Structures are given as structure tokens and as C-alpha cells.
XYZ file of C-alpha atoms in Angstrom:
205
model
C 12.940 240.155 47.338
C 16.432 242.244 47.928
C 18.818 240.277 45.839
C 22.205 240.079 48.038
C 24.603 239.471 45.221
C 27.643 240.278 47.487
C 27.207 237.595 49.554
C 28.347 233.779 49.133
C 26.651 231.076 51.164
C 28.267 227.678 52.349
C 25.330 225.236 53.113
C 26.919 221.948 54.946
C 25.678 219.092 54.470
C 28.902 216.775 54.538
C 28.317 214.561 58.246
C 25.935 211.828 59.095
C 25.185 211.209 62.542
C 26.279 207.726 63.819
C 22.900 207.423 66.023
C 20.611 208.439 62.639
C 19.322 205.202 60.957
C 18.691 207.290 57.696
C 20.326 209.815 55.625
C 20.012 212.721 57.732
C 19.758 214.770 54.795
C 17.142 212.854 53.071
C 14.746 212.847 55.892
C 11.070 213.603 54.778
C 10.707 217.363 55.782
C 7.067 219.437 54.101
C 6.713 217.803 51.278
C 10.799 217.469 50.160
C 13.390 216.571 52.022
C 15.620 217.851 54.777
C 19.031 219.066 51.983
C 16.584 220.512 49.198
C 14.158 222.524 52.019
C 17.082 224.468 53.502
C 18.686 224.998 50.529
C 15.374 226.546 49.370
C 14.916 228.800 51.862
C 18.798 230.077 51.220
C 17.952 230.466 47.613
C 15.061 232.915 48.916
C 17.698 235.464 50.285
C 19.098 235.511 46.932
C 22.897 235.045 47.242
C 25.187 235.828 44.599
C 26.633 231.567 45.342
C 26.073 228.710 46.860
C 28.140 226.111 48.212
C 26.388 222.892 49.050
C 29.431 220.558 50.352
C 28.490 217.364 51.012
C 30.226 213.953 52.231
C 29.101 211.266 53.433
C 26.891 209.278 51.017
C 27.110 212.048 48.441
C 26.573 210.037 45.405
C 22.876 209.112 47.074
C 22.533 212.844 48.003
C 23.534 214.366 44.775
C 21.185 212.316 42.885
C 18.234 213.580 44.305
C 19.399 217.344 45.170
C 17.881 219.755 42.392
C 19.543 222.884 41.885
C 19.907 226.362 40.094
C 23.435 225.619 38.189
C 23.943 229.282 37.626
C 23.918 229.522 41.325
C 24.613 226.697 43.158
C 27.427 224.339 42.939
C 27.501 220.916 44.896
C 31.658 219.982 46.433
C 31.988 216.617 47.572
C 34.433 216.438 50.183
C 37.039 213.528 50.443
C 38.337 214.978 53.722
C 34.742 215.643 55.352
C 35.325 213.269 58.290
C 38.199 215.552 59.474
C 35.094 217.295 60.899
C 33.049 220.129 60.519
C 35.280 222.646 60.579
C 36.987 220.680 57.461
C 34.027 220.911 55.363
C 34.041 224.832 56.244
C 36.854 225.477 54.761
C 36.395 223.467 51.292
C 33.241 225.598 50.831
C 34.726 228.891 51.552
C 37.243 227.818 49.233
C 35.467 227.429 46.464
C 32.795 230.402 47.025
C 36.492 232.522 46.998
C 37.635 231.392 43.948
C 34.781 233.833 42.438
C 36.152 236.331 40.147
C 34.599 238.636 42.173
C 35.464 237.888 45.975
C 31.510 238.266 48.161
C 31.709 240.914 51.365
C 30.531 238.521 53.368
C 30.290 234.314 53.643
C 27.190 233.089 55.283
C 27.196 229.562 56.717
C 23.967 227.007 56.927
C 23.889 223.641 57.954
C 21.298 220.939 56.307
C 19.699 220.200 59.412
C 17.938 223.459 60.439
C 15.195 223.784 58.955
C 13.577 225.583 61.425
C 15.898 228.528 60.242
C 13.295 230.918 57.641
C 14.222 233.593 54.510
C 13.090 236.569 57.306
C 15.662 235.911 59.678
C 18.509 235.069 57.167
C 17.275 238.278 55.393
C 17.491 240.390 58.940
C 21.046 238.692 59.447
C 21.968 240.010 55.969
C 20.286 243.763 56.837
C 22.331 243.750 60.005
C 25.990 242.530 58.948
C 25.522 244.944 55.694
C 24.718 247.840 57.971
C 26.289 247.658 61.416
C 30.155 248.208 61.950
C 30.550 244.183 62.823
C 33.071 241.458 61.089
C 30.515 238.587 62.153
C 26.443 238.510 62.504
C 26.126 235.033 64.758
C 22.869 233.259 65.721
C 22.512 233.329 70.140
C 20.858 230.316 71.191
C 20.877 231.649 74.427
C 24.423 230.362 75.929
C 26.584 230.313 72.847
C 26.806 231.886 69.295
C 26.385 229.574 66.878
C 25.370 229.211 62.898
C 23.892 230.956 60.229
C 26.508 232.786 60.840
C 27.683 235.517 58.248
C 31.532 236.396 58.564
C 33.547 239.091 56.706
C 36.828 239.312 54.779
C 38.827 239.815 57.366
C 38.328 236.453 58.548
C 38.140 234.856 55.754
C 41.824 233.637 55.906
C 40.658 232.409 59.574
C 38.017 230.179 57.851
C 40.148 228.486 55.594
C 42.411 227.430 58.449
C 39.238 225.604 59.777
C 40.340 221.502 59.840
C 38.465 220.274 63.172
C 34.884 219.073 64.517
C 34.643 222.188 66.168
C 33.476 224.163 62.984
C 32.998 228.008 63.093
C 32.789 228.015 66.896
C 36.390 228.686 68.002
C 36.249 231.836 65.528
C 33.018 233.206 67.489
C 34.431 232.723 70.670
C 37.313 234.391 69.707
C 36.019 237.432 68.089
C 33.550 238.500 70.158
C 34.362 241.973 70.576
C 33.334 241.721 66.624
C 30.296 239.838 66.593
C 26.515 240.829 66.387
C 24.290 238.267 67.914
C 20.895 237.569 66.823
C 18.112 236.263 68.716
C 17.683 232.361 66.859
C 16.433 230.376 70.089
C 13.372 229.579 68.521
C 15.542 228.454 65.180
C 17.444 225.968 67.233
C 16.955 222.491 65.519
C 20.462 220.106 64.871
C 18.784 216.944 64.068
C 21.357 214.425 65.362
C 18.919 211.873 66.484
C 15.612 209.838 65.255
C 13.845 211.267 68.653
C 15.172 214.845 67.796
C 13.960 214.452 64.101
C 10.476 213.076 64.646
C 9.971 215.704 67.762
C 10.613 218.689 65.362
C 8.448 216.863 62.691
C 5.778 216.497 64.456
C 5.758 220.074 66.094
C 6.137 221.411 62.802
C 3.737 219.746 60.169
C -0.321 219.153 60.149
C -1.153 216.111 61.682
């Protein structure tokens, strides 16, 4: 597997739905759980870092994540209920304060596990050769994450302090942007209907 040692990854797992009974991040998912199976299949695409930022119920989360410590660093975020776009820019922070600074900054959220290593791998192919400051994920009507943005907006992304996360940026740049096919990726897991739809579509029964 290419290793992409240029490129830091922000993996959020910070919210919790109000309509999830569970830890959204803890939900059963192949044999692991939701948090650890994403963050799996971004440790595939070998990054040279990985932020996981979490938030709500951290302590219960961290507990149970297992990671690489040369690679992957868990944030807990006091200010994670300023929204999304909060939690954005803590991560990017800290994948920044590198001593070498990445080319690019791909972001992940914990509840798309639909997402697999091949298309996060063709994401990285494209934004490392095409003439393009962001590769975005098309879900048909909008742009949306993985996303993988360059240094030139990385400034942008530390600005972030809303619920509106990284979407405002790919509206606005999308003169700049690369979109990638991801319909079939598209999985935000905000409810228990959502969550046991996708489960059952997607293991053995």
C-alpha cells in the first residue's frame, strides 16, 4: 500500500446526535465498533497523522478506542458543542503543529463507514496529481466530506467555529474543487432507523 506521508487526516468524532439512544460512536459495526472501523480504514491509506477529536462522552470513547501512538493522537475538545466546524479547526490545529507541515489535510467523520481505503486512496491519487486546492466527495447535490484541502486554505480551516463544518469553504471555492463520485458512500448515522438500515444492508444476516 502507497504510504501518503504528506498528508494529515482529521477524523471527527466529537458530536452525539440528540435523537441516538447510544453512543453513536460505539455502535456495533463488523465485528468493532463504529470510531475504531473508520479509523481503520484511514489507517489503510497510510497518513503521515491522525487526528481523532472527540467530545462528547470522550472519557467512555477513549477507553475503548485502540490506536497506533506513533500515528494517531486522540484531542478532546472542550469547545466541541460550538459545532462541527469547531471541532475542525482543533484537529487541523494540532495535525499543523507537525514539524513538518502535510500538503494536504483530509477530513473523516466517525459515522461513515460506508466510506472504503480505495476511494480515500483515489481521493489521495487525484488531489496529489490534478492542479486542485480541494478533492470533495459529490453526493449528488452538494460537496461534502472526506474531503482533502490544501495549504492554501488551511488558514480558512482554522477560522472554522460553526455547525456548518467544512461546507461554507466548498461552496466557496468551487472554482478549486475536484468532486468525486461518493453517492454510494453516503451514510451520516444521525438516527437509530438510519443506523440499523445501513446495518442491516451491510452485514450477513
Amino acid at each position: 500500500m502507497k504510504s501518503h506521508q504528506n498528508i494529515g487526516v482529521v477524523l471527527l468524532a466529537a458530536g452525539q446526535s440528540s435523537r441516538m439512544q447510544n453512543i453513536k460512536q460505539l455502535l456495533q459495526w463488523k465485528g468493532t465498533f463504529l470510531l475504531q472501523y473508520v479509523l481503520r480504514t484511514l489507517e489503510e491509506t497510510k497518513p503521515a497523522k491522525i487526528s481523532v477529536v472527540l467530545g462528547a462522552n470522550a472519557s467512555k470513547i477513549k477507553g475503548r478506542l485502540v490506536i497506533d501512538a506513533n500515528s494517531t493522537e486522540i484531542i478532546e475538545n472542550p469547545t466541541w458543542k460550538n459545532g462541527l466546524g469547531n471541532s475542525i479547526s482543533v484537529g487541523v490545529r494540532h495535525i499543523l503543529a507537525s514539524d513538518v507541515p502535510p500538503k494536504g489535510i483530509l477530513i473523516c467523520l466517525a459515522d461513515q463507514p460506508l466510506v472504503t481505503p480505495d476511494y480515500l486512496n483515489r481521493m489521495l491519487l487525484e488531489f496529489s496529481t490534478q492542479n486542485v486546492s480541494i478533492v470533495a466527495s459529490n453526493y449528488g447535490k452538494k460537496l461534502g466530506v472526506p474531503a482533502i484541502f490544501g495549504p492554501d486554505l488551511y488558514d480558512t480551516l482554522l477560522r472554522l467555529d460553526s455547525d456548518y463544518g467544512a461546507r461554507d469553504i466548498l461552496d466557496s471555492y468551487t472554482s478549486v474543487t475536484l468532486g468525486l463520485d461518493a453517492q454510494g458512500f453516503l451514510a451520516d448515522i444521525d438516527t437509530p432507523e438510519v443506523y440499523q438500515k445501513i446495518y442491516n444492508e451491510n452485514h450477513d444476516q
